[in-house]
PDB file of C-alpha atoms and ligand atoms in Angstrom:
ATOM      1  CA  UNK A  17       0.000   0.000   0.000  1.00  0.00           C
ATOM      2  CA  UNK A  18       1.418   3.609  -0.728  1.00  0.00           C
ATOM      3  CA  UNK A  19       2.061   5.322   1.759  1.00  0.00           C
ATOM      4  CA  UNK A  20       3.508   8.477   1.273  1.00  0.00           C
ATOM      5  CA  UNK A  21       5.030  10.821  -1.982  1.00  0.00           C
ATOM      6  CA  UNK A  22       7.750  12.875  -1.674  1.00  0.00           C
ATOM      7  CA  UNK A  23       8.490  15.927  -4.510  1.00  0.00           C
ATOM      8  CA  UNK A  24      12.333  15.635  -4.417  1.00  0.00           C
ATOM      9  CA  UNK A  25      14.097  19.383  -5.897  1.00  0.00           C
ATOM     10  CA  UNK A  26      17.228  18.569  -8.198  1.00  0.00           C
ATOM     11  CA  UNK A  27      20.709  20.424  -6.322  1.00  0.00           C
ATOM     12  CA  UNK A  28      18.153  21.996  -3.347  1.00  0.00           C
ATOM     13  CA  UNK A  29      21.157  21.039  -0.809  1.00  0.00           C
ATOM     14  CA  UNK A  30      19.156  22.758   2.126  1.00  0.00           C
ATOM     15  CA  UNK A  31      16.796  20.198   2.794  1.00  0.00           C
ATOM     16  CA  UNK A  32      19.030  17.334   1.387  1.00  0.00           C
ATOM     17  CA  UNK A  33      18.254  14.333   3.827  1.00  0.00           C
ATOM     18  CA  UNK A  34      14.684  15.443   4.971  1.00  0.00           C
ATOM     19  CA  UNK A  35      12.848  12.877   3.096  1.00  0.00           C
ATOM     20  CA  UNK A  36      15.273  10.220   4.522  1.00  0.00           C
ATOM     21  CA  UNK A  37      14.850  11.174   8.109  1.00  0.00           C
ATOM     22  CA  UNK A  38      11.034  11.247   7.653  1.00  0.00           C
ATOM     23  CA  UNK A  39      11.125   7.789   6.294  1.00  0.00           C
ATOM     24  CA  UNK A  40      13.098   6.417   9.368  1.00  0.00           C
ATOM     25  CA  UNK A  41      10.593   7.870  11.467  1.00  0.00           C
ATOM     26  CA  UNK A  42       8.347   6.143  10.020  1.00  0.00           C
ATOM     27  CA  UNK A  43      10.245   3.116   9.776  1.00  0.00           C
ATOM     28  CA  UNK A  44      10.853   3.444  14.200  1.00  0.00           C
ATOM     29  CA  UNK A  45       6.644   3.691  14.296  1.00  0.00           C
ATOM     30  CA  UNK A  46       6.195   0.315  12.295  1.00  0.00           C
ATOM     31  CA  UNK A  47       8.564  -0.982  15.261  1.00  0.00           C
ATOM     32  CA  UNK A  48      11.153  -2.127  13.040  1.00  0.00           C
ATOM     33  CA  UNK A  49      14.493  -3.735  14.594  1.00  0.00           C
ATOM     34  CA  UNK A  50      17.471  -1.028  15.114  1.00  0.00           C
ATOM     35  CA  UNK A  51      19.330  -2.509  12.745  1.00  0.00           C
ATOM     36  CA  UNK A  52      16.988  -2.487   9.977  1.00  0.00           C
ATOM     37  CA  UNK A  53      15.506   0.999  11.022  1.00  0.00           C
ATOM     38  CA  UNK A  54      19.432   1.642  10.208  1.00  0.00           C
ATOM     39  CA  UNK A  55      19.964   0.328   6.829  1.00  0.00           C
ATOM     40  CA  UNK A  56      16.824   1.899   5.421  1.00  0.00           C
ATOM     41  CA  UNK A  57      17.714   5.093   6.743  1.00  0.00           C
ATOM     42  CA  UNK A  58      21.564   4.793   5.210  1.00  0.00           C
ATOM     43  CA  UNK A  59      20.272   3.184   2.102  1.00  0.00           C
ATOM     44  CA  UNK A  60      17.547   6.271   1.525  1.00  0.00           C
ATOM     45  CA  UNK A  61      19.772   8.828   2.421  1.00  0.00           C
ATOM     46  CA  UNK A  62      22.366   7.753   0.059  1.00  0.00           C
ATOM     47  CA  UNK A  63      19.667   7.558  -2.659  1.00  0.00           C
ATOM     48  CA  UNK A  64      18.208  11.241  -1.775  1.00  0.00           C
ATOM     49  CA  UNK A  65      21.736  12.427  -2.271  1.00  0.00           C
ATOM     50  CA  UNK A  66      22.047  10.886  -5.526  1.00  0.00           C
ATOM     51  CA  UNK A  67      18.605  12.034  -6.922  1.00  0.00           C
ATOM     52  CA  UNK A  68      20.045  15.660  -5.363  1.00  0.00           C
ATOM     53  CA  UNK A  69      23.333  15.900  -6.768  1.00  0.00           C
ATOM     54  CA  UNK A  70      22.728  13.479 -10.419  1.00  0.00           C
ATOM     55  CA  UNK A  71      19.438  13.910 -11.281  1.00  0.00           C
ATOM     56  CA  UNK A  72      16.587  16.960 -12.331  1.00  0.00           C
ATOM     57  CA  UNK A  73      14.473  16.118  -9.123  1.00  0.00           C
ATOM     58  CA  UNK A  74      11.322  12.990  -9.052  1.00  0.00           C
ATOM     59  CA  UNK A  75       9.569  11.401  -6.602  1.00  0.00           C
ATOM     60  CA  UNK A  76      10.180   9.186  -3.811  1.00  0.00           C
ATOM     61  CA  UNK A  77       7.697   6.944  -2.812  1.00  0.00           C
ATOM     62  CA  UNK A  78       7.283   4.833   0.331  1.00  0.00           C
ATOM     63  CA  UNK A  79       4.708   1.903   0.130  1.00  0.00           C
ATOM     64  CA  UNK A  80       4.747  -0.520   3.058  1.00  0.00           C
ATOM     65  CA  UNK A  81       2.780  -4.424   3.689  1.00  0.00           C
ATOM     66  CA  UNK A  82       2.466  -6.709   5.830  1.00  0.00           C
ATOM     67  CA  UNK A  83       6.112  -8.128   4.828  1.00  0.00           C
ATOM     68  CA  UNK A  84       8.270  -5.322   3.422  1.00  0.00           C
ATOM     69  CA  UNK A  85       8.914  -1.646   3.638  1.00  0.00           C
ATOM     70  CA  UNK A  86       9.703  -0.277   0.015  1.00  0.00           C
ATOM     71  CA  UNK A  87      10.587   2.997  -1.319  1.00  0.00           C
ATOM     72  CA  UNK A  88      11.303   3.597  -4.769  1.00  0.00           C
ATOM     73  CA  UNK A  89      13.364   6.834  -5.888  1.00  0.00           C
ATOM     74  CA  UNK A  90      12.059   7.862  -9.567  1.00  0.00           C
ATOM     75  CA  UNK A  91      13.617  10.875 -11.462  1.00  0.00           C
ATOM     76  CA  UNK A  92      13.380  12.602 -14.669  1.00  0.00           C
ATOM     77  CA  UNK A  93      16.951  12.224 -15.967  1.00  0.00           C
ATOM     78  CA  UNK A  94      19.398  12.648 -17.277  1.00  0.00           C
ATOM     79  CA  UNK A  95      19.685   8.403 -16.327  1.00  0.00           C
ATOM     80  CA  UNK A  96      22.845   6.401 -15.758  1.00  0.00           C
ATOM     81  CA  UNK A  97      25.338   5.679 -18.715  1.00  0.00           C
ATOM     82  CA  UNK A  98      26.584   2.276 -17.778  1.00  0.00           C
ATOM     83  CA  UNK A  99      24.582   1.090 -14.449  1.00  0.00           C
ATOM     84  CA  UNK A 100      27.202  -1.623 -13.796  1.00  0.00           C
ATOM     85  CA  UNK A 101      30.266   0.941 -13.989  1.00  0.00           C
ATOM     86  CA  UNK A 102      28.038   3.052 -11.563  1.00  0.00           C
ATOM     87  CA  UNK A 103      28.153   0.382  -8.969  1.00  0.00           C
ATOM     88  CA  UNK A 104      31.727   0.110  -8.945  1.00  0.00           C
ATOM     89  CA  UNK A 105      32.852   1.291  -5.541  1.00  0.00           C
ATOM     90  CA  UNK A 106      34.933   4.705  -6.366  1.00  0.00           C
ATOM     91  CA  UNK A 107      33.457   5.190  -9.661  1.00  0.00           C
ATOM     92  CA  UNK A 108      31.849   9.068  -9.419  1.00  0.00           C
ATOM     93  CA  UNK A 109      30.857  11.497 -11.668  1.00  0.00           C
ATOM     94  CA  UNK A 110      30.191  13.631  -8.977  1.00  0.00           C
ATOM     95  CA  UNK A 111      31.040  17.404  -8.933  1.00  0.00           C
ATOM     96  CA  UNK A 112      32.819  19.750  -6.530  1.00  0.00           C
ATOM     97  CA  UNK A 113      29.848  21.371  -5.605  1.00  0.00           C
ATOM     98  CA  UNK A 114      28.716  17.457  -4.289  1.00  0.00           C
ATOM     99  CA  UNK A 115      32.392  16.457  -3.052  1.00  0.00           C
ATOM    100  CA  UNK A 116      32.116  19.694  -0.604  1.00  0.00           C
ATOM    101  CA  UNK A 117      28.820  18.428   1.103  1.00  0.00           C
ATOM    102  CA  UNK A 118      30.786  15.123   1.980  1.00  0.00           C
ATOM    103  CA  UNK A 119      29.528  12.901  -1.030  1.00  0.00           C
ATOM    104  CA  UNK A 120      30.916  12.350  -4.373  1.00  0.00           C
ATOM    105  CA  UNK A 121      33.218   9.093  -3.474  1.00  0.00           C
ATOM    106  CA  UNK A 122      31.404   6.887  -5.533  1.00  0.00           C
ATOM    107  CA  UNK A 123      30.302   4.389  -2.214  1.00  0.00           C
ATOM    108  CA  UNK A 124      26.773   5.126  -2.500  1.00  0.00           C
ATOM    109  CA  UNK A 125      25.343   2.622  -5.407  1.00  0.00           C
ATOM    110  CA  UNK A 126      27.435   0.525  -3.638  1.00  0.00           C
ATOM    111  CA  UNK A 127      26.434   0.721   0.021  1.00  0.00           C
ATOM    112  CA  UNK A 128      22.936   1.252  -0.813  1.00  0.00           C
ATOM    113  CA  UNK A 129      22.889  -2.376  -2.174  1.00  0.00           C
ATOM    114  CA  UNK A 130      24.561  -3.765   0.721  1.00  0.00           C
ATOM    115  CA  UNK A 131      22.592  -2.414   2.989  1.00  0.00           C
ATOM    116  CA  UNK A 132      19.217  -3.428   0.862  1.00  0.00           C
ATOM    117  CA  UNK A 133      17.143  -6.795   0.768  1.00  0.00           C
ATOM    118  CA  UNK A 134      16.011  -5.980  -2.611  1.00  0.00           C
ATOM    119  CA  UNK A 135      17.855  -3.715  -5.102  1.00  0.00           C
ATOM    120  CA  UNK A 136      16.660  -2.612  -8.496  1.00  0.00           C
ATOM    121  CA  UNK A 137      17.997  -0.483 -10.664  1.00  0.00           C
ATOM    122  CA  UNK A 138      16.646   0.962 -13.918  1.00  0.00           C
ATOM    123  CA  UNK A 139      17.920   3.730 -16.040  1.00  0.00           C
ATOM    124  CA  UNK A 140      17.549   5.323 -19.154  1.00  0.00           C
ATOM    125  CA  UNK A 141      18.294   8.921 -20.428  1.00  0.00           C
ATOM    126  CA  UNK A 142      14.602  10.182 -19.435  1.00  0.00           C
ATOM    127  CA  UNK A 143      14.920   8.543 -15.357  1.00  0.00           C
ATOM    128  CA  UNK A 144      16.248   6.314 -13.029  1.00  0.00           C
ATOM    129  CA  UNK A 145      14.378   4.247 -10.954  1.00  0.00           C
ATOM    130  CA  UNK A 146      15.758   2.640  -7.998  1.00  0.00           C
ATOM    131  CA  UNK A 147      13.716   0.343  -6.003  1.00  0.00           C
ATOM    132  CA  UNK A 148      14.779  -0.994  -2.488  1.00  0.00           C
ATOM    133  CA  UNK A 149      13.021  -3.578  -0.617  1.00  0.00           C
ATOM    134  CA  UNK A 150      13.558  -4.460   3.237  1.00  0.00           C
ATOM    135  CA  UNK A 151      12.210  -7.058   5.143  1.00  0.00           C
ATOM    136  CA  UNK A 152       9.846  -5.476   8.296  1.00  0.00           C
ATOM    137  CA  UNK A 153      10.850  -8.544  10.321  1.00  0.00           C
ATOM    138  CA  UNK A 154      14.472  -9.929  10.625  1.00  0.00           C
ATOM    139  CA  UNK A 155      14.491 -13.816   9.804  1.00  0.00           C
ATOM    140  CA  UNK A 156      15.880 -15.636  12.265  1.00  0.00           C
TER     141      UNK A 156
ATOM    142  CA  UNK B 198      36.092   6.426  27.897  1.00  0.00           C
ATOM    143  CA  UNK B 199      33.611   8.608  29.369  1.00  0.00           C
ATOM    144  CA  UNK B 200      32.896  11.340  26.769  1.00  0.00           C
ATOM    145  CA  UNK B 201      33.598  13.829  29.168  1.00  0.00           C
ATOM    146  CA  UNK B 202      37.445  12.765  29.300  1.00  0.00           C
ATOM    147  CA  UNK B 203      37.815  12.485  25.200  1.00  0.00           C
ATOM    148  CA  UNK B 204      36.370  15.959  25.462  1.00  0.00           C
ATOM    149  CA  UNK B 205      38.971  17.119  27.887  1.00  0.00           C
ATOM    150  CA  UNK B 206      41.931  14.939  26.113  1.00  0.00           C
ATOM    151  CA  UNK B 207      41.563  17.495  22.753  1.00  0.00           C
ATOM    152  CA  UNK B 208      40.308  20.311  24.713  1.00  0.00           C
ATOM    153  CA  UNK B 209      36.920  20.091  23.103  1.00  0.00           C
ATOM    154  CA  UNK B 210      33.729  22.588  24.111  1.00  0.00           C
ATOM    155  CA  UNK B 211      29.780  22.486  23.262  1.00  0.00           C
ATOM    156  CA  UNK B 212      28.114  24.081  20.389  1.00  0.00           C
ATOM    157  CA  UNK B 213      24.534  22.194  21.108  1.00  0.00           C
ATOM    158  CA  UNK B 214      23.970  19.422  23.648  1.00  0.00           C
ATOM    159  CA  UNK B 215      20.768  17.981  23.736  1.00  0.00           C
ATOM    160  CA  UNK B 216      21.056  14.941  26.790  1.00  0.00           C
ATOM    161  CA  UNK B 217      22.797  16.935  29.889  1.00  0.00           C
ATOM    162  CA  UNK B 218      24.443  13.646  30.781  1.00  0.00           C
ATOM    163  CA  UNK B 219      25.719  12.386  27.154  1.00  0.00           C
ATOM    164  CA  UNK B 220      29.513  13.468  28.804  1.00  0.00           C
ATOM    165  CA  UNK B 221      28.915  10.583  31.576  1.00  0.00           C
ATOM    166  CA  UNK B 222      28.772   8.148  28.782  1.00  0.00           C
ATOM    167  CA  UNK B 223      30.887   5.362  27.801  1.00  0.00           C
ATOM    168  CA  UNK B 224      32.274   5.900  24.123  1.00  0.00           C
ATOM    169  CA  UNK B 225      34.715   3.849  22.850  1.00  0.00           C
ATOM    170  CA  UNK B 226      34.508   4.283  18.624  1.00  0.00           C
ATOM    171  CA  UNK B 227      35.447   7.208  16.237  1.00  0.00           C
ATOM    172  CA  UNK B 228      34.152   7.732  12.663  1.00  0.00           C
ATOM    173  CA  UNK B 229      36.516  10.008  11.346  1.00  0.00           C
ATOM    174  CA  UNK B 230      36.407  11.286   8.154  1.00  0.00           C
ATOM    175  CA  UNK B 231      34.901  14.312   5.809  1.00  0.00           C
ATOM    176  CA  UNK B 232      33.537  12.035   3.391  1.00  0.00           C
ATOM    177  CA  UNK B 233      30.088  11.434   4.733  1.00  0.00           C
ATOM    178  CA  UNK B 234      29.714   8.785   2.125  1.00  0.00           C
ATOM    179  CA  UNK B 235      32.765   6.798   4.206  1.00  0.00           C
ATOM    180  CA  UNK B 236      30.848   7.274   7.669  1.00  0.00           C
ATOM    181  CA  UNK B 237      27.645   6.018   6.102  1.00  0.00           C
ATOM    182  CA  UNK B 238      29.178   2.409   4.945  1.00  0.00           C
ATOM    183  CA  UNK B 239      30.404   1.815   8.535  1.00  0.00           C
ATOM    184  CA  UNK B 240      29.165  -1.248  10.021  1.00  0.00           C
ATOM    185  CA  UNK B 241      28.096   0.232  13.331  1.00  0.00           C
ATOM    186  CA  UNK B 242      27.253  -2.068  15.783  1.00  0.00           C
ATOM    187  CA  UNK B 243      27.452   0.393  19.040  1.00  0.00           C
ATOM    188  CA  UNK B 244      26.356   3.938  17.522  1.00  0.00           C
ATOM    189  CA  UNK B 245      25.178   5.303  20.937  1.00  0.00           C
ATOM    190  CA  UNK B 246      29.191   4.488  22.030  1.00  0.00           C
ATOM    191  CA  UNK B 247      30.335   5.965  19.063  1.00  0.00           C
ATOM    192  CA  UNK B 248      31.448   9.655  17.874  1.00  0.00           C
ATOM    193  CA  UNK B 249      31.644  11.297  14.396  1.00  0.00           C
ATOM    194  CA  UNK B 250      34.731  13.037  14.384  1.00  0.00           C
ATOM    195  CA  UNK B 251      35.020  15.322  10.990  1.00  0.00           C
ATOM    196  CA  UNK B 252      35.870  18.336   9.605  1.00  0.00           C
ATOM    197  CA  UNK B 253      32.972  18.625   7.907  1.00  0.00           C
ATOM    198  CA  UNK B 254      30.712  21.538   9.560  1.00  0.00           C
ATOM    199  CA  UNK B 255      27.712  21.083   7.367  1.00  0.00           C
ATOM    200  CA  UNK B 256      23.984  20.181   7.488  1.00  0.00           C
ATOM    201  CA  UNK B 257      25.311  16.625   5.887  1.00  0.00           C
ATOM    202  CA  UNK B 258      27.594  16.008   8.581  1.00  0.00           C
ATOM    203  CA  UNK B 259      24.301  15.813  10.783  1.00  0.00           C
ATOM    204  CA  UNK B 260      22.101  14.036   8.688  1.00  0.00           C
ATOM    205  CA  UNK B 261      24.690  11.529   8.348  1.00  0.00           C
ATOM    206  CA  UNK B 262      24.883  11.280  12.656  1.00  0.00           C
ATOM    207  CA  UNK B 263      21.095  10.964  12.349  1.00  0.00           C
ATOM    208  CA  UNK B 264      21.295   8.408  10.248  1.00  0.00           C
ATOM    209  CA  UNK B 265      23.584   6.536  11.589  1.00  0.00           C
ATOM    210  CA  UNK B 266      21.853   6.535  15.017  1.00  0.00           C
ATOM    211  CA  UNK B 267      24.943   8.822  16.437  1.00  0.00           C
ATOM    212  CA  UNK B 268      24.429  11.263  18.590  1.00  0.00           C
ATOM    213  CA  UNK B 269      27.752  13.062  19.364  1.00  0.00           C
ATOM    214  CA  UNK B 270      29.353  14.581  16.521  1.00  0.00           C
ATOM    215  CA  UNK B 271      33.310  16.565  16.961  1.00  0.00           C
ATOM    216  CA  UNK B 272      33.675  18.985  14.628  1.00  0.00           C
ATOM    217  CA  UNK B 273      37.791  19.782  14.109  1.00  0.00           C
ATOM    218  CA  UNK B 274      39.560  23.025  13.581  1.00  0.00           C
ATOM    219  CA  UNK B 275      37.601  25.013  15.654  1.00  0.00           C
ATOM    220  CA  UNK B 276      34.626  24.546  12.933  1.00  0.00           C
ATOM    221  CA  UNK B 277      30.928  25.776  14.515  1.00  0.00           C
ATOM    222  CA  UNK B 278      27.841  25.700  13.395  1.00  0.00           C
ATOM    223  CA  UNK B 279      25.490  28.585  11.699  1.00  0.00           C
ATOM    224  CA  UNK B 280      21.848  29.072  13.314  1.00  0.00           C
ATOM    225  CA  UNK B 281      20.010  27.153  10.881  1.00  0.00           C
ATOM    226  CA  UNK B 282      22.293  24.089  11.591  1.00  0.00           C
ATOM    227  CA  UNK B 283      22.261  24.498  15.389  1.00  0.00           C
ATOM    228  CA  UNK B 284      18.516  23.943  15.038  1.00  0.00           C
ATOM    229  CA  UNK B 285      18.528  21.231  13.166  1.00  0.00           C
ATOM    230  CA  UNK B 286      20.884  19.326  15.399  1.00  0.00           C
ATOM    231  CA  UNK B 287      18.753  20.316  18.175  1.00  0.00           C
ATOM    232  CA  UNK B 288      15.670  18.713  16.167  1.00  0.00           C
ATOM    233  CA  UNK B 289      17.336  15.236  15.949  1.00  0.00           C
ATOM    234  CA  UNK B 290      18.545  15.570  19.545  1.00  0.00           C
ATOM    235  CA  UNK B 291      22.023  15.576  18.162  1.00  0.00           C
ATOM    236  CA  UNK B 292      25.465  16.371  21.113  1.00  0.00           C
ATOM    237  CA  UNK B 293      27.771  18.467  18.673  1.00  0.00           C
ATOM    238  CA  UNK B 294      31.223  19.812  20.226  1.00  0.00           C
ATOM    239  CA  UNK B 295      34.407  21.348  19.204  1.00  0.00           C
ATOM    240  CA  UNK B 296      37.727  20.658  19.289  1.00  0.00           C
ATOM    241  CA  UNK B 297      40.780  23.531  18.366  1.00  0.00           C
ATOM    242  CA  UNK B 298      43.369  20.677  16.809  1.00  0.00           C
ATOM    243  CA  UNK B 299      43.199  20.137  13.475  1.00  0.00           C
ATOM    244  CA  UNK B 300      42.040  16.105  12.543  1.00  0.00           C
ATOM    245  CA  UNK B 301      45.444  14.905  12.769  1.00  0.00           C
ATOM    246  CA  UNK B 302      46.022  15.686  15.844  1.00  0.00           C
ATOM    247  CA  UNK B 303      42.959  14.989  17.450  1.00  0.00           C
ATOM    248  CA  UNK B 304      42.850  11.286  15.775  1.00  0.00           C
ATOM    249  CA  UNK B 305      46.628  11.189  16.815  1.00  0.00           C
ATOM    250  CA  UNK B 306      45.378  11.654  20.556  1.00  0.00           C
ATOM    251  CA  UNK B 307      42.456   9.854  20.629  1.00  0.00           C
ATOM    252  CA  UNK B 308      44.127   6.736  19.054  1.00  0.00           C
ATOM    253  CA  UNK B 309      47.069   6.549  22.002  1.00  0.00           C
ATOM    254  CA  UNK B 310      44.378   6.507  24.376  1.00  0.00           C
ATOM    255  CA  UNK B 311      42.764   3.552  23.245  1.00  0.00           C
ATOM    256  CA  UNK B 312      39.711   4.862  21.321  1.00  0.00           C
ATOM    257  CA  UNK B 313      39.063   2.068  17.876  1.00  0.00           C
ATOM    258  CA  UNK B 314      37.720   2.735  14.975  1.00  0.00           C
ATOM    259  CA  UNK B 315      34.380   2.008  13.396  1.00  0.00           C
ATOM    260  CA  UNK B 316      34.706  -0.840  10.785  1.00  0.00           C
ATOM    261  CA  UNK B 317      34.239  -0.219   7.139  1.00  0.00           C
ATOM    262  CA  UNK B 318      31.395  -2.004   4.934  1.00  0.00           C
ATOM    263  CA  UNK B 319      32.043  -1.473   1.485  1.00  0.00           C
ATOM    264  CA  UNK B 320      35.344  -2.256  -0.462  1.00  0.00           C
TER     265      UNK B 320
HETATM  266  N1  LIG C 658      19.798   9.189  -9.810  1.00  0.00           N
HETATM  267  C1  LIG C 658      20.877   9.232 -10.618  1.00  0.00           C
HETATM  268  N2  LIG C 658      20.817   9.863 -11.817  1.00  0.00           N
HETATM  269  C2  LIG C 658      21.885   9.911 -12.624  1.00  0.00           C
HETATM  270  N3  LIG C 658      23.082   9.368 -12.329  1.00  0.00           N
HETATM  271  C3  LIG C 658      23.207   8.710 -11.152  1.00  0.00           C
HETATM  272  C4  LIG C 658      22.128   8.626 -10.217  1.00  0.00           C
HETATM  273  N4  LIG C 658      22.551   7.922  -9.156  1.00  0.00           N
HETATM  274  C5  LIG C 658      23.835   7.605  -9.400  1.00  0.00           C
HETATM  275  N5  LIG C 658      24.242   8.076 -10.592  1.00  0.00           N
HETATM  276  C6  LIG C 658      25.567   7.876 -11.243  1.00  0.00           C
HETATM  277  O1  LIG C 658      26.215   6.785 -10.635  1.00  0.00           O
HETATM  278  C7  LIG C 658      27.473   7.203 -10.096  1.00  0.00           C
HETATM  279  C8  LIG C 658      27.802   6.436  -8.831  1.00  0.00           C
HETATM  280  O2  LIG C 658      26.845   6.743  -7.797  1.00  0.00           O
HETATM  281  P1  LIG C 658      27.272   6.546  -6.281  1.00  0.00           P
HETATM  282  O3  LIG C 658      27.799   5.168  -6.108  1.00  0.00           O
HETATM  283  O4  LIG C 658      26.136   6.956  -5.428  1.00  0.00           O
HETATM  284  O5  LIG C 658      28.502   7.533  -6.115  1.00  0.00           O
HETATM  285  P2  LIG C 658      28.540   9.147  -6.015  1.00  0.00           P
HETATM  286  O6  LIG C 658      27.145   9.633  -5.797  1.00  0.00           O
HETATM  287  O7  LIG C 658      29.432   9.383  -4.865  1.00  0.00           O
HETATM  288  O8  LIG C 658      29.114   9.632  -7.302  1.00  0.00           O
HETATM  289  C9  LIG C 658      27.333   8.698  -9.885  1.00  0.00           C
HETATM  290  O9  LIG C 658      28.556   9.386  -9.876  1.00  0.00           O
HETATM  291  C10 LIG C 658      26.473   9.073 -11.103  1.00  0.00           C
HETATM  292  O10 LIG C 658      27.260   9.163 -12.267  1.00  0.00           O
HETATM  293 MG1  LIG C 659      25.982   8.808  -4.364  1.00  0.00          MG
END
């Protein structure tokens, strides 16, 4: 079920990491473990950045069940080149503008998936979609 | 090591506290860097005994904390915070100090009194 939308601003730096931090509060009220209320909020904030420092602005949208918690991150462009270069740890396009807010080291792709039950990525030059999974309860 | 003594070991002062007795707490790892990026592919298994040490006086630095479930942050070089940023850490409950050294020689102190570092995640 979809929860929530969120209108994401390309390069608005101000509010960079908003969406993320609402999205881990929501993830502590559906009484997720620590450690998973951790990963989505690294995961998502890694994601935020890239749709704020690669991409014109989208959407990010939240939808949870009774098994997972998913958020998908959907832009408008201008898409990744070659996806499986892009999650090559240390591979960046970034700018300076990007590398002075502490990001730009080419670790997020990278660390989002780690941190991710479910990764999927989709690009082309009109958007990127990037849809993460995680499990609501940790399997013993 | 109490926070209070890593404080006093690099001569570091508050710019925004939000728990009064965060200083009587045991702390024992450092995240140090200015690539935010490299502090969020930690593997942090004891965030409320660890610190963010970083150079890095930005709204990004905090988020990062946040994320992370830290709540002290250093900030090196004598580095503060403008309003805008104060209140935010305040609105995520965040314990930001600062220290005069430079990184070097804050790490360089820390380390020789025991203080480990947070493990990486992503090579
Ligand atoms: N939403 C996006 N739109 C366009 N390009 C992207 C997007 N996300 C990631 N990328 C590309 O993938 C590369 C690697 O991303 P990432 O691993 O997060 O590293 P970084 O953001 O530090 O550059 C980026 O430098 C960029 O070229
Ligand atoms: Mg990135």
């Amino acid at each position: 079920m979809l929860i929530k939308t969120y209108e994401l601003t390309a390069d608005d730096f101000t509010q960079a990491g908003s969406i993320s931090s609402d999205i881990r509060k929501i993830a502590k009220g559906y009484g997720m473990s620590q450690e998973t209320i951790r990963r989505v909020a690294v995961a998502c904030y890694e994601a935020e950045i890239n749709m704020i420092i690669h991409s014109h602005g989208g959407q990010i949208e939240l939808s949870i069940d009774d098994e997972w918690f998913n958020i998908a991150f959907k832009d408008v462009g201008p898409g990744i080149e070659n996806i499986e270069l892009a999650m090559k740890p240390g591979w960046s396009t970034a700018d300076v503008v990007a590398q002075n807010m502490g990001f730009g080291a080419g670790l997020g792709l990278p660390n989002i998936k780690k941190n991710s039950d479910t990764f999927n990525l989709f690009s082309d030059p009109n958007g990127t979609l990037l849809q993460l999974g995680f499990k609501r309860k940790d399997t013993l | 090591m109490k926070l209070q003594a890593m404080l006093g070991l690099i001569n570091a002062t508050p710019i925004t506290v939000d728990d009064p007795y965060i200083v009587y707490r045991e702390h024992y790892y450092v995240s140090c860097t200015d690539l935010m990026s490299d502090a969020l592919a930690m593997i942090c298994t004891n965030p409320a005994q660890t610190v963010l040490l970083t150079g890095l006086a930005n709204g990004q630095a905090l988020r990062t904390a946040e994320m992370m479930d830290i709540n002290v942050i250093i900030l090196c070089r004598n580095k503060t915070l403008g309003v805008e940023n104060i209140e935010l850490a305040t609105s995520m409950e965040m314990n930001v100090f600062t220290t005069p050294l430079p990184m070097f020689d804050a790490v360089g102190i820390l380390y020789k009194e025991g203080l480990k570092t947070a493990t990486r995640h992503v090579d």
